[in-house]
Amino acid sequence: MQPVAEIVTEFARRPWGAVSEADLGAAARVPTMLTPEEGQLYHWLGRRAQGDGATVDLGAYAGGSAARLLSGLALSGRDYHVHSYDRFRSSRAFWARFLPGEALPEADDADLLPLVRRYLAPWEGHVTLHVGDIGQMRWTGGPVEILSVDAAIWSAMADHIAAEFFPALVPGRSILIQQDYLMAVQPWLPAQMVGLRDCFLPLAHVPKVGLVFMCIAPATPERLAAARVDGLTDGKLMSRVREAASWHEGMVQRAPFKAMLEQVKAHPGVRLGWQMRQAARAKG
Ligand SMILES: C[S@@+](CC[C@H](N)C(=O)[O-])C[C@H]1O[C@@H](n2cnc3c(N)ncnc32)[C@H](O)[C@@H]1O
């Protein structure tokens, strides 16, 4: 097994920056909400996989994150499989913004599955689409080598994802991407991860808002219970966000954490990202 210190150095060099559009191959044509650097990271993570477990993509939208993981995994020389979870539905507004090359549906809540199946066809047999509410989904698929979390848009969901998927991560090997980690309207993510600091080592901040962690100890039921974020008072939530800011000193500036604290103060008791955002917009 690669020593932890070596993995830290490997990520500090940010080698995904060398991934080119040509390396991404068919994945480059799959629409995504990821930034270009995040897309490079996903491909590179797939390529460096050791075949120690499945890859799980929580919040797939049109399959952009899955495609980038798959294009890398296909080059890893190992057996691979991606499990993508989503409702696979889209509003017209999101469709117009993120799928400009596709005919705009007549109504909201449009089915993304036909598109996703077309986009992911190059990796047929290597991907399973889990359709529905992630909050109702269980993980029974064994060890997970790469876990991407891009759907923890409320605190109870963050707890559910941690309880179901984190125990499958392999200490010393598995990588966790918290895709929306520094978003002002999801302060429960740093609050959760700092509660699990014995289990995860931060490896890199990938702009805009993603953080990559390595699992360094098992996420036991006791640790997960202590790190739960749904039900925290605003005061406890803010104090955990401040702890996270100190934990990430040197890797992340203070500004995103300050923005999170402002959101909590401005929206007491709110634990749903879009409600914070909506309230902020209504004021602004
Ligand atoms: C930011 S988008 C994911 C973007 C995607 N990773 C990409 O590369 O473009 C978040 C996704 O999470 C999904 N999502 C949010 N809450 C969910 C839930 N409870 N169950 C299933 N999917 C959910 C949404 O449908 C949306 O597609």
PDB file of C-alpha atoms and ligand atoms in Angstrom:
ATOM      1  CA  MET A   1       0.000   0.000   0.000  1.00  0.00           C
ATOM      2  CA  GLN A   2       1.274   3.493  -0.885  1.00  0.00           C
ATOM      3  CA  PRO A   3       2.400   5.310   2.299  1.00  0.00           C
ATOM      4  CA  VAL A   4       0.163   8.200   3.393  1.00  0.00           C
ATOM      5  CA  ALA A   5       3.036  10.724   3.224  1.00  0.00           C
ATOM      6  CA  GLU A   6       3.623   9.751  -0.408  1.00  0.00           C
ATOM      7  CA  ILE A   7      -0.067  10.217  -1.234  1.00  0.00           C
ATOM      8  CA  VAL A   8      -0.021  13.662   0.403  1.00  0.00           C
ATOM      9  CA  THR A   9       2.980  14.667  -1.728  1.00  0.00           C
ATOM     10  CA  GLU A  10       1.377  13.197  -4.846  1.00  0.00           C
ATOM     11  CA  PHE A  11      -1.766  15.327  -4.408  1.00  0.00           C
ATOM     12  CA  ALA A  12       0.194  18.432  -3.392  1.00  0.00           C
ATOM     13  CA  ARG A  13       1.758  18.381  -6.886  1.00  0.00           C
ATOM     14  CA  ARG A  14      -1.751  18.580  -8.411  1.00  0.00           C
ATOM     15  CA  PRO A  15      -0.924  16.191 -11.260  1.00  0.00           C
ATOM     16  CA  TRP A  16      -4.492  16.287 -12.643  1.00  0.00           C
ATOM     17  CA  GLY A  17      -3.553  19.689 -14.107  1.00  0.00           C
ATOM     18  CA  ALA A  18      -1.728  17.816 -16.877  1.00  0.00           C
ATOM     19  CA  VAL A  19      -4.899  16.002 -18.024  1.00  0.00           C
ATOM     20  CA  SER A  20      -5.770  17.310 -21.487  1.00  0.00           C
ATOM     21  CA  GLU A  21      -9.020  17.481 -23.426  1.00  0.00           C
ATOM     22  CA  ALA A  22      -7.645  14.668 -25.613  1.00  0.00           C
ATOM     23  CA  ASP A  23      -7.036  12.506 -22.505  1.00  0.00           C
ATOM     24  CA  LEU A  24     -10.686  12.907 -21.558  1.00  0.00           C
ATOM     25  CA  GLY A  25     -11.719  11.418 -24.921  1.00  0.00           C
ATOM     26  CA  ALA A  26     -15.479  10.848 -25.211  1.00  0.00           C
ATOM     27  CA  ALA A  27     -15.955  12.273 -21.691  1.00  0.00           C
ATOM     28  CA  ALA A  28     -15.016  15.741 -22.935  1.00  0.00           C
ATOM     29  CA  ARG A  29     -18.293  15.806 -24.881  1.00  0.00           C
ATOM     30  CA  VAL A  30     -20.491  14.952 -21.886  1.00  0.00           C
ATOM     31  CA  PRO A  31     -22.011  18.115 -20.358  1.00  0.00           C
ATOM     32  CA  THR A  32     -21.178  18.717 -16.719  1.00  0.00           C
ATOM     33  CA  MET A  33     -21.594  21.218 -13.926  1.00  0.00           C
ATOM     34  CA  LEU A  34     -17.967  20.536 -12.901  1.00  0.00           C
ATOM     35  CA  THR A  35     -15.318  23.183 -13.522  1.00  0.00           C
ATOM     36  CA  PRO A  36     -12.597  22.173 -16.024  1.00  0.00           C
ATOM     37  CA  GLU A  37     -10.127  21.502 -13.187  1.00  0.00           C
ATOM     38  CA  GLU A  38     -12.653  19.352 -11.337  1.00  0.00           C
ATOM     39  CA  GLY A  39     -13.185  17.399 -14.566  1.00  0.00           C
ATOM     40  CA  GLN A  40      -9.428  16.840 -14.849  1.00  0.00           C
ATOM     41  CA  LEU A  41      -9.331  15.688 -11.215  1.00  0.00           C
ATOM     42  CA  TYR A  42     -12.114  13.127 -11.726  1.00  0.00           C
ATOM     43  CA  HIS A  43     -10.378  11.668 -14.782  1.00  0.00           C
ATOM     44  CA  TRP A  44      -7.022  11.535 -13.001  1.00  0.00           C
ATOM     45  CA  LEU A  45      -8.555   9.899  -9.919  1.00  0.00           C
ATOM     46  CA  GLY A  46     -10.085   7.235 -12.162  1.00  0.00           C
ATOM     47  CA  ARG A  47      -6.757   6.644 -13.873  1.00  0.00           C
ATOM     48  CA  ARG A  48      -4.862   6.217 -10.569  1.00  0.00           C
ATOM     49  CA  ALA A  49      -7.404   3.726  -9.155  1.00  0.00           C
ATOM     50  CA  GLN A  50      -5.952   0.461  -7.919  1.00  0.00           C
ATOM     51  CA  GLY A  51      -9.089  -1.627  -8.332  1.00  0.00           C
ATOM     52  CA  ASP A  52      -9.629  -1.754  -4.553  1.00  0.00           C
ATOM     53  CA  GLY A  53     -13.372  -1.168  -4.838  1.00  0.00           C
ATOM     54  CA  ALA A  54     -16.226   0.446  -6.724  1.00  0.00           C
ATOM     55  CA  THR A  55     -16.516   4.082  -7.728  1.00  0.00           C
ATOM     56  CA  VAL A  56     -19.640   5.866  -6.479  1.00  0.00           C
ATOM     57  CA  ASP A  57     -20.970   9.095  -8.000  1.00  0.00           C
ATOM     58  CA  LEU A  58     -23.663  10.665  -5.796  1.00  0.00           C
ATOM     59  CA  GLY A  59     -25.421  13.387  -7.804  1.00  0.00           C
ATOM     60  CA  ALA A  60     -24.792  12.624 -11.463  1.00  0.00           C
ATOM     61  CA  TYR A  61     -27.122  15.069 -13.292  1.00  0.00           C
ATOM     62  CA  ALA A  62     -26.448  14.318 -17.005  1.00  0.00           C
ATOM     63  CA  GLY A  63     -23.512  11.988 -16.300  1.00  0.00           C
ATOM     64  CA  GLY A  64     -20.641  14.478 -16.575  1.00  0.00           C
ATOM     65  CA  SER A  65     -18.842  13.414 -13.389  1.00  0.00           C
ATOM     66  CA  ALA A  66     -19.427   9.722 -14.192  1.00  0.00           C
ATOM     67  CA  ALA A  67     -18.025  10.139 -17.709  1.00  0.00           C
ATOM     68  CA  ARG A  68     -14.846  11.775 -16.432  1.00  0.00           C
ATOM     69  CA  LEU A  69     -14.353   9.081 -13.799  1.00  0.00           C
ATOM     70  CA  LEU A  70     -15.063   6.353 -16.382  1.00  0.00           C
ATOM     71  CA  SER A  71     -12.671   7.752 -18.975  1.00  0.00           C
ATOM     72  CA  GLY A  72      -9.906   7.658 -16.354  1.00  0.00           C
ATOM     73  CA  LEU A  73     -10.876   4.260 -14.954  1.00  0.00           C
ATOM     74  CA  ALA A  74     -10.818   2.795 -18.461  1.00  0.00           C
ATOM     75  CA  LEU A  75      -7.113   3.702 -18.582  1.00  0.00           C
ATOM     76  CA  SER A  76      -6.300   2.363 -15.097  1.00  0.00           C
ATOM     77  CA  GLY A  77      -5.666  -1.179 -16.316  1.00  0.00           C
ATOM     78  CA  ARG A  78      -7.936  -2.495 -13.524  1.00  0.00           C
ATOM     79  CA  ASP A  79     -11.476  -3.836 -13.394  1.00  0.00           C
ATOM     80  CA  TYR A  80     -13.806  -0.929 -12.813  1.00  0.00           C
ATOM     81  CA  HIS A  81     -17.424  -0.024 -12.254  1.00  0.00           C
ATOM     82  CA  VAL A  82     -19.148   3.285 -11.540  1.00  0.00           C
ATOM     83  CA  HIS A  83     -22.414   3.506  -9.613  1.00  0.00           C
ATOM     84  CA  SER A  84     -24.164   6.790 -10.420  1.00  0.00           C
ATOM     85  CA  TYR A  85     -27.019   7.981  -8.256  1.00  0.00           C
ATOM     86  CA  ASP A  86     -29.551  10.659  -9.102  1.00  0.00           C
ATOM     87  CA  ARG A  87     -33.206  11.288  -9.708  1.00  0.00           C
ATOM     88  CA  PHE A  88     -32.107  11.999 -13.277  1.00  0.00           C
ATOM     89  CA  ARG A  89     -34.700  14.778 -13.674  1.00  0.00           C
ATOM     90  CA  SER A  90     -34.061  18.380 -14.686  1.00  0.00           C
ATOM     91  CA  SER A  91     -35.788  21.728 -14.565  1.00  0.00           C
ATOM     92  CA  ARG A  92     -36.007  23.648 -17.838  1.00  0.00           C
ATOM     93  CA  ALA A  93     -33.754  26.359 -16.401  1.00  0.00           C
ATOM     94  CA  PHE A  94     -30.951  23.876 -15.581  1.00  0.00           C
ATOM     95  CA  TRP A  95     -31.446  22.125 -18.913  1.00  0.00           C
ATOM     96  CA  ALA A  96     -31.116  25.407 -20.826  1.00  0.00           C
ATOM     97  CA  ARG A  97     -27.969  26.288 -18.876  1.00  0.00           C
ATOM     98  CA  PHE A  98     -26.146  22.965 -18.758  1.00  0.00           C
ATOM     99  CA  LEU A  99     -27.493  21.126 -21.821  1.00  0.00           C
ATOM    100  CA  PRO A 100     -27.582  23.874 -24.435  1.00  0.00           C
ATOM    101  CA  GLY A 101     -26.975  21.390 -27.273  1.00  0.00           C
ATOM    102  CA  GLU A 102     -30.107  19.361 -26.446  1.00  0.00           C
ATOM    103  CA  ALA A 103     -33.685  20.282 -27.450  1.00  0.00           C
ATOM    104  CA  LEU A 104     -35.303  22.103 -24.523  1.00  0.00           C
ATOM    105  CA  PRO A 105     -38.157  20.051 -22.975  1.00  0.00           C
ATOM    106  CA  GLU A 106     -41.627  21.573 -22.808  1.00  0.00           C
ATOM    107  CA  ALA A 107     -41.977  21.179 -19.052  1.00  0.00           C
ATOM    108  CA  ASP A 108     -39.933  21.066 -15.852  1.00  0.00           C
ATOM    109  CA  ASP A 109     -38.946  17.773 -14.214  1.00  0.00           C
ATOM    110  CA  ALA A 110     -37.785  16.433 -17.563  1.00  0.00           C
ATOM    111  CA  ASP A 111     -36.323  12.928 -17.792  1.00  0.00           C
ATOM    112  CA  LEU A 112     -32.538  12.945 -18.189  1.00  0.00           C
ATOM    113  CA  LEU A 113     -32.152   9.174 -18.510  1.00  0.00           C
ATOM    114  CA  PRO A 114     -32.263   8.911 -22.331  1.00  0.00           C
ATOM    115  CA  LEU A 115     -29.488  11.524 -22.529  1.00  0.00           C
ATOM    116  CA  VAL A 116     -27.442   9.963 -19.750  1.00  0.00           C
ATOM    117  CA  ARG A 117     -27.630   6.529 -21.404  1.00  0.00           C
ATOM    118  CA  ARG A 118     -26.485   8.061 -24.695  1.00  0.00           C
ATOM    119  CA  TYR A 119     -23.651  10.037 -23.071  1.00  0.00           C
ATOM    120  CA  LEU A 120     -22.376   7.032 -21.092  1.00  0.00           C
ATOM    121  CA  ALA A 121     -22.737   4.499 -23.946  1.00  0.00           C
ATOM    122  CA  PRO A 122     -18.935   4.364 -24.539  1.00  0.00           C
ATOM    123  CA  TRP A 123     -18.589   2.697 -21.109  1.00  0.00           C
ATOM    124  CA  GLU A 124     -21.579   0.352 -21.364  1.00  0.00           C
ATOM    125  CA  GLY A 125     -21.297  -2.522 -18.914  1.00  0.00           C
ATOM    126  CA  HIS A 126     -19.124  -0.451 -16.567  1.00  0.00           C
ATOM    127  CA  VAL A 127     -21.814   1.781 -15.112  1.00  0.00           C
ATOM    128  CA  THR A 128     -25.000   1.265 -13.114  1.00  0.00           C
ATOM    129  CA  LEU A 129     -27.561   4.055 -12.851  1.00  0.00           C
ATOM    130  CA  HIS A 130     -29.396   4.101  -9.507  1.00  0.00           C
ATOM    131  CA  VAL A 131     -32.540   6.110 -10.192  1.00  0.00           C
ATOM    132  CA  GLY A 132     -34.421   7.783  -7.339  1.00  0.00           C
ATOM    133  CA  ASP A 133     -33.993   9.583  -4.044  1.00  0.00           C
ATOM    134  CA  ILE A 134     -30.480   9.042  -2.626  1.00  0.00           C
ATOM    135  CA  GLY A 135     -32.047   9.535   0.822  1.00  0.00           C
ATOM    136  CA  GLN A 136     -33.789   6.157   0.327  1.00  0.00           C
ATOM    137  CA  MET A 137     -30.779   4.336  -1.126  1.00  0.00           C
ATOM    138  CA  ARG A 138     -28.612   1.804   0.690  1.00  0.00           C
ATOM    139  CA  TRP A 139     -25.061   0.762  -0.213  1.00  0.00           C
ATOM    140  CA  THR A 140     -24.446  -2.982  -0.162  1.00  0.00           C
ATOM    141  CA  GLY A 141     -21.802  -3.148  -2.879  1.00  0.00           C
ATOM    142  CA  GLY A 142     -18.673  -3.734  -0.767  1.00  0.00           C
ATOM    143  CA  PRO A 143     -15.570  -1.533  -0.638  1.00  0.00           C
ATOM    144  CA  VAL A 144     -15.617   1.852  -2.381  1.00  0.00           C
ATOM    145  CA  GLU A 145     -12.323   3.218  -3.708  1.00  0.00           C
ATOM    146  CA  ILE A 146     -13.604   6.572  -4.995  1.00  0.00           C
ATOM    147  CA  LEU A 147     -16.668   8.350  -3.605  1.00  0.00           C
ATOM    148  CA  SER A 148     -17.878  11.611  -5.087  1.00  0.00           C
ATOM    149  CA  VAL A 149     -20.508  13.481  -3.057  1.00  0.00           C
ATOM    150  CA  ASP A 150     -22.352  16.108  -5.087  1.00  0.00           C
ATOM    151  CA  ALA A 151     -25.857  15.873  -3.618  1.00  0.00           C
ATOM    152  CA  ALA A 152     -25.616  16.636   0.113  1.00  0.00           C
ATOM    153  CA  ILE A 153     -27.819  19.674  -0.284  1.00  0.00           C
ATOM    154  CA  TRP A 154     -29.361  19.404   3.154  1.00  0.00           C
ATOM    155  CA  SER A 155     -28.018  18.320   6.497  1.00  0.00           C
ATOM    156  CA  ALA A 156     -30.060  15.118   6.857  1.00  0.00           C
ATOM    157  CA  MET A 157     -28.817  13.995   3.438  1.00  0.00           C
ATOM    158  CA  ALA A 158     -25.212  14.613   4.503  1.00  0.00           C
ATOM    159  CA  ASP A 159     -25.814  12.344   7.518  1.00  0.00           C
ATOM    160  CA  HIS A 160     -27.496   9.690   5.387  1.00  0.00           C
ATOM    161  CA  ILE A 161     -24.667   9.654   2.845  1.00  0.00           C
ATOM    162  CA  ALA A 162     -22.071   9.388   5.605  1.00  0.00           C
ATOM    163  CA  ALA A 163     -23.924   6.554   7.359  1.00  0.00           C
ATOM    164  CA  GLU A 164     -24.494   4.539   4.179  1.00  0.00           C
ATOM    165  CA  PHE A 165     -21.350   5.105   2.140  1.00  0.00           C
ATOM    166  CA  PHE A 166     -18.465   6.190   4.408  1.00  0.00           C
ATOM    167  CA  PRO A 167     -18.149   2.783   6.156  1.00  0.00           C
ATOM    168  CA  ALA A 168     -17.350   1.271   2.726  1.00  0.00           C
ATOM    169  CA  LEU A 169     -14.259   3.487   2.332  1.00  0.00           C
ATOM    170  CA  VAL A 170     -10.926   1.712   2.795  1.00  0.00           C
ATOM    171  CA  PRO A 171      -8.417   3.371   5.157  1.00  0.00           C
ATOM    172  CA  GLY A 172      -5.161   4.254   3.436  1.00  0.00           C
ATOM    173  CA  ARG A 173      -6.679   3.792   0.004  1.00  0.00           C
ATOM    174  CA  SER A 174     -10.100   5.367  -0.633  1.00  0.00           C
ATOM    175  CA  ILE A 175     -10.600   8.884  -1.877  1.00  0.00           C
ATOM    176  CA  LEU A 176     -13.608  11.042  -1.002  1.00  0.00           C
ATOM    177  CA  ILE A 177     -14.475  14.109  -3.085  1.00  0.00           C
ATOM    178  CA  GLN A 178     -16.772  16.538  -1.295  1.00  0.00           C
ATOM    179  CA  GLN A 179     -17.762  18.428  -4.417  1.00  0.00           C
ATOM    180  CA  ASP A 180     -19.677  21.320  -2.800  1.00  0.00           C
ATOM    181  CA  TYR A 181     -17.571  21.529   0.349  1.00  0.00           C
ATOM    182  CA  LEU A 182     -16.943  25.280   0.358  1.00  0.00           C
ATOM    183  CA  MET A 183     -20.359  26.439  -0.802  1.00  0.00           C
ATOM    184  CA  ALA A 184     -21.682  29.053   1.598  1.00  0.00           C
ATOM    185  CA  VAL A 185     -25.129  27.442   1.602  1.00  0.00           C
ATOM    186  CA  GLN A 186     -23.964  23.978   2.702  1.00  0.00           C
ATOM    187  CA  PRO A 187     -22.166  24.692   6.004  1.00  0.00           C
ATOM    188  CA  TRP A 188     -23.036  21.207   7.289  1.00  0.00           C
ATOM    189  CA  LEU A 189     -20.370  19.671   5.039  1.00  0.00           C
ATOM    190  CA  PRO A 190     -17.295  21.122   6.821  1.00  0.00           C
ATOM    191  CA  ALA A 191     -19.180  20.674  10.113  1.00  0.00           C
ATOM    192  CA  GLN A 192     -19.561  16.974   9.293  1.00  0.00           C
ATOM    193  CA  MET A 193     -16.013  16.412   8.059  1.00  0.00           C
ATOM    194  CA  VAL A 194     -14.346  18.135  11.008  1.00  0.00           C
ATOM    195  CA  GLY A 195     -16.399  15.811  13.208  1.00  0.00           C
ATOM    196  CA  LEU A 196     -14.767  12.961  11.260  1.00  0.00           C
ATOM    197  CA  ARG A 197     -11.246  14.345  11.277  1.00  0.00           C
ATOM    198  CA  ASP A 198      -9.887  11.104  12.765  1.00  0.00           C
ATOM    199  CA  CYS A 199     -11.137   9.282   9.653  1.00  0.00           C
ATOM    200  CA  PHE A 200     -10.234  11.690   6.830  1.00  0.00           C
ATOM    201  CA  LEU A 201      -7.129  13.574   5.786  1.00  0.00           C
ATOM    202  CA  PRO A 202      -7.656  16.638   3.539  1.00  0.00           C
ATOM    203  CA  LEU A 203      -5.501  16.252   0.412  1.00  0.00           C
ATOM    204  CA  ALA A 204      -6.390  19.153  -1.881  1.00  0.00           C
ATOM    205  CA  HIS A 205      -8.731  22.040  -2.536  1.00  0.00           C
ATOM    206  CA  VAL A 206      -9.867  21.925  -6.153  1.00  0.00           C
ATOM    207  CA  PRO A 207     -11.527  25.171  -7.247  1.00  0.00           C
ATOM    208  CA  LYS A 208     -14.035  26.281  -7.048  1.00  0.00           C
ATOM    209  CA  VAL A 209     -15.489  24.581  -4.021  1.00  0.00           C
ATOM    210  CA  GLY A 210     -14.359  20.960  -3.910  1.00  0.00           C
ATOM    211  CA  LEU A 211     -12.164  19.263  -1.328  1.00  0.00           C
ATOM    212  CA  VAL A 212     -10.494  15.899  -1.736  1.00  0.00           C
ATOM    213  CA  PHE A 213      -9.911  13.685   1.296  1.00  0.00           C
ATOM    214  CA  MET A 214      -8.269  10.352   1.915  1.00  0.00           C
ATOM    215  CA  CYS A 215      -9.843   7.887   4.295  1.00  0.00           C
ATOM    216  CA  ILE A 216      -7.308   7.127   7.036  1.00  0.00           C
ATOM    217  CA  ALA A 217      -9.450   5.246   9.589  1.00  0.00           C
ATOM    218  CA  PRO A 218     -12.758   3.355   9.460  1.00  0.00           C
ATOM    219  CA  ALA A 219     -15.920   5.449   9.744  1.00  0.00           C
ATOM    220  CA  THR A 220     -17.389   3.454  12.629  1.00  0.00           C
ATOM    221  CA  PRO A 221     -20.996   3.861  13.840  1.00  0.00           C
ATOM    222  CA  GLU A 222     -19.669   5.675  16.951  1.00  0.00           C
ATOM    223  CA  ARG A 223     -17.621   8.177  14.923  1.00  0.00           C
ATOM    224  CA  LEU A 224     -20.506   8.719  12.503  1.00  0.00           C
ATOM    225  CA  ALA A 225     -22.939   9.308  15.362  1.00  0.00           C
ATOM    226  CA  ALA A 226     -20.601  11.895  16.919  1.00  0.00           C
ATOM    227  CA  ALA A 227     -20.236  13.692  13.581  1.00  0.00           C
ATOM    228  CA  ARG A 228     -23.966  13.936  12.761  1.00  0.00           C
ATOM    229  CA  VAL A 229     -24.979  17.396  11.601  1.00  0.00           C
ATOM    230  CA  ASP A 230     -28.770  17.264  11.306  1.00  0.00           C
ATOM    231  CA  GLY A 231     -30.175  18.495  14.585  1.00  0.00           C
ATOM    232  CA  LEU A 232     -27.169  20.632  15.546  1.00  0.00           C
ATOM    233  CA  THR A 233     -28.186  24.009  16.944  1.00  0.00           C
ATOM    234  CA  ASP A 234     -27.069  27.038  14.930  1.00  0.00           C
ATOM    235  CA  GLY A 235     -24.483  27.748  17.640  1.00  0.00           C
ATOM    236  CA  LYS A 236     -23.008  24.208  17.432  1.00  0.00           C
ATOM    237  CA  LEU A 237     -23.071  24.286  13.644  1.00  0.00           C
ATOM    238  CA  MET A 238     -21.184  27.586  13.600  1.00  0.00           C
ATOM    239  CA  SER A 239     -18.653  26.385  16.135  1.00  0.00           C
ATOM    240  CA  ARG A 240     -17.953  23.274  13.986  1.00  0.00           C
ATOM    241  CA  VAL A 241     -17.569  25.502  10.889  1.00  0.00           C
ATOM    242  CA  ARG A 242     -14.980  27.579  12.821  1.00  0.00           C
ATOM    243  CA  GLU A 243     -13.158  24.373  13.824  1.00  0.00           C
ATOM    244  CA  ALA A 244     -13.133  23.304  10.170  1.00  0.00           C
ATOM    245  CA  ALA A 245     -11.664  26.665   9.144  1.00  0.00           C
ATOM    246  CA  SER A 246      -8.751  26.051  11.534  1.00  0.00           C
ATOM    247  CA  TRP A 247      -8.389  22.452  10.378  1.00  0.00           C
ATOM    248  CA  HIS A 248      -8.039  23.596   6.752  1.00  0.00           C
ATOM    249  CA  GLU A 249      -5.663  26.481   7.525  1.00  0.00           C
ATOM    250  CA  GLY A 250      -2.978  26.567   4.833  1.00  0.00           C
ATOM    251  CA  MET A 251      -5.177  24.745   2.291  1.00  0.00           C
ATOM    252  CA  VAL A 252      -8.297  26.944   2.233  1.00  0.00           C
ATOM    253  CA  GLN A 253      -8.634  30.638   2.965  1.00  0.00           C
ATOM    254  CA  ARG A 254     -10.983  31.828   5.723  1.00  0.00           C
ATOM    255  CA  ALA A 255     -13.412  33.634   3.378  1.00  0.00           C
ATOM    256  CA  PRO A 256     -15.625  30.630   2.421  1.00  0.00           C
ATOM    257  CA  PHE A 257     -16.062  29.707   6.089  1.00  0.00           C
ATOM    258  CA  LYS A 258     -16.955  33.302   6.975  1.00  0.00           C
ATOM    259  CA  ALA A 259     -19.580  33.212   4.207  1.00  0.00           C
ATOM    260  CA  MET A 260     -21.015  30.010   5.729  1.00  0.00           C
ATOM    261  CA  LEU A 261     -21.248  31.620   9.178  1.00  0.00           C
ATOM    262  CA  GLU A 262     -23.057  34.590   7.653  1.00  0.00           C
ATOM    263  CA  GLN A 263     -25.531  32.252   5.966  1.00  0.00           C
ATOM    264  CA  VAL A 264     -26.292  30.467   9.251  1.00  0.00           C
ATOM    265  CA  LYS A 265     -26.747  33.787  11.057  1.00  0.00           C
ATOM    266  CA  ALA A 266     -28.994  35.131   8.292  1.00  0.00           C
ATOM    267  CA  HIS A 267     -31.152  31.976   8.112  1.00  0.00           C
ATOM    268  CA  PRO A 268     -31.591  30.571  11.631  1.00  0.00           C
ATOM    269  CA  GLY A 269     -32.550  26.921  11.690  1.00  0.00           C
ATOM    270  CA  VAL A 270     -32.393  26.488   7.901  1.00  0.00           C
ATOM    271  CA  ARG A 271     -30.704  23.243   6.864  1.00  0.00           C
ATOM    272  CA  LEU A 272     -31.615  23.164   3.187  1.00  0.00           C
ATOM    273  CA  GLY A 273     -29.141  24.741   0.772  1.00  0.00           C
ATOM    274  CA  TRP A 274     -31.679  26.085  -1.697  1.00  0.00           C
ATOM    275  CA  GLN A 275     -33.709  27.707   1.078  1.00  0.00           C
ATOM    276  CA  MET A 276     -30.658  29.694   2.160  1.00  0.00           C
ATOM    277  CA  ARG A 277     -29.927  30.631  -1.415  1.00  0.00           C
ATOM    278  CA  GLN A 278     -33.555  31.610  -2.068  1.00  0.00           C
ATOM    279  CA  ALA A 279     -33.709  33.748   1.045  1.00  0.00           C
ATOM    280  CA  ALA A 280     -30.393  35.403   0.130  1.00  0.00           C
ATOM    281  CA  ARG A 281     -31.709  36.160  -3.378  1.00  0.00           C
ATOM    282  CA  ALA A 282     -35.014  37.541  -2.079  1.00  0.00           C
ATOM    283  CA  LYS A 283     -33.055  39.981   0.100  1.00  0.00           C
ATOM    284  CA  GLY A 284     -30.519  40.852  -2.528  1.00  0.00           C
TER     285      GLY A 284
HETATM  286  C1  LIG B   1     -24.665  19.572  -8.748  1.00  0.00           C
HETATM  287  S1  LIG B   1     -25.632  18.378  -9.501  1.00  0.00           S
HETATM  288  C2  LIG B   1     -24.508  17.129  -9.972  1.00  0.00           C
HETATM  289  C3  LIG B   1     -23.600  17.516 -11.107  1.00  0.00           C
HETATM  290  C4  LIG B   1     -22.845  16.369 -11.722  1.00  0.00           C
HETATM  291  N1  LIG B   1     -21.965  15.709 -10.783  1.00  0.00           N
HETATM  292  C5  LIG B   1     -22.069  16.819 -12.947  1.00  0.00           C
HETATM  293  O1  LIG B   1     -20.952  16.364 -13.153  1.00  0.00           O
HETATM  294  O2  LIG B   1     -22.619  17.607 -13.724  1.00  0.00           O
HETATM  295  C6  LIG B   1     -26.442  17.673  -8.147  1.00  0.00           C
HETATM  296  C7  LIG B   1     -27.343  16.502  -8.518  1.00  0.00           C
HETATM  297  O3  LIG B   1     -27.793  15.921  -7.306  1.00  0.00           O
HETATM  298  C8  LIG B   1     -29.063  15.390  -7.548  1.00  0.00           C
HETATM  299  N2  LIG B   1     -29.753  15.225  -6.272  1.00  0.00           N
HETATM  300  C9  LIG B   1     -29.907  16.126  -5.279  1.00  0.00           C
HETATM  301  N3  LIG B   1     -30.620  15.588  -4.274  1.00  0.00           N
HETATM  302  C10 LIG B   1     -30.921  14.314  -4.654  1.00  0.00           C
HETATM  303  C11 LIG B   1     -31.647  13.253  -4.043  1.00  0.00           C
HETATM  304  N4  LIG B   1     -32.200  13.382  -2.846  1.00  0.00           N
HETATM  305  N5  LIG B   1     -31.758  12.093  -4.709  1.00  0.00           N
HETATM  306  C12 LIG B   1     -31.209  11.943  -5.942  1.00  0.00           C
HETATM  307  N6  LIG B   1     -30.515  12.896  -6.563  1.00  0.00           N
HETATM  308  C13 LIG B   1     -30.377  14.080  -5.927  1.00  0.00           C
HETATM  309  C14 LIG B   1     -29.748  16.404  -8.450  1.00  0.00           C
HETATM  310  O4  LIG B   1     -30.770  15.760  -9.181  1.00  0.00           O
HETATM  311  C15 LIG B   1     -28.585  16.892  -9.317  1.00  0.00           C
HETATM  312  O5  LIG B   1     -28.564  16.243 -10.562  1.00  0.00           O
END
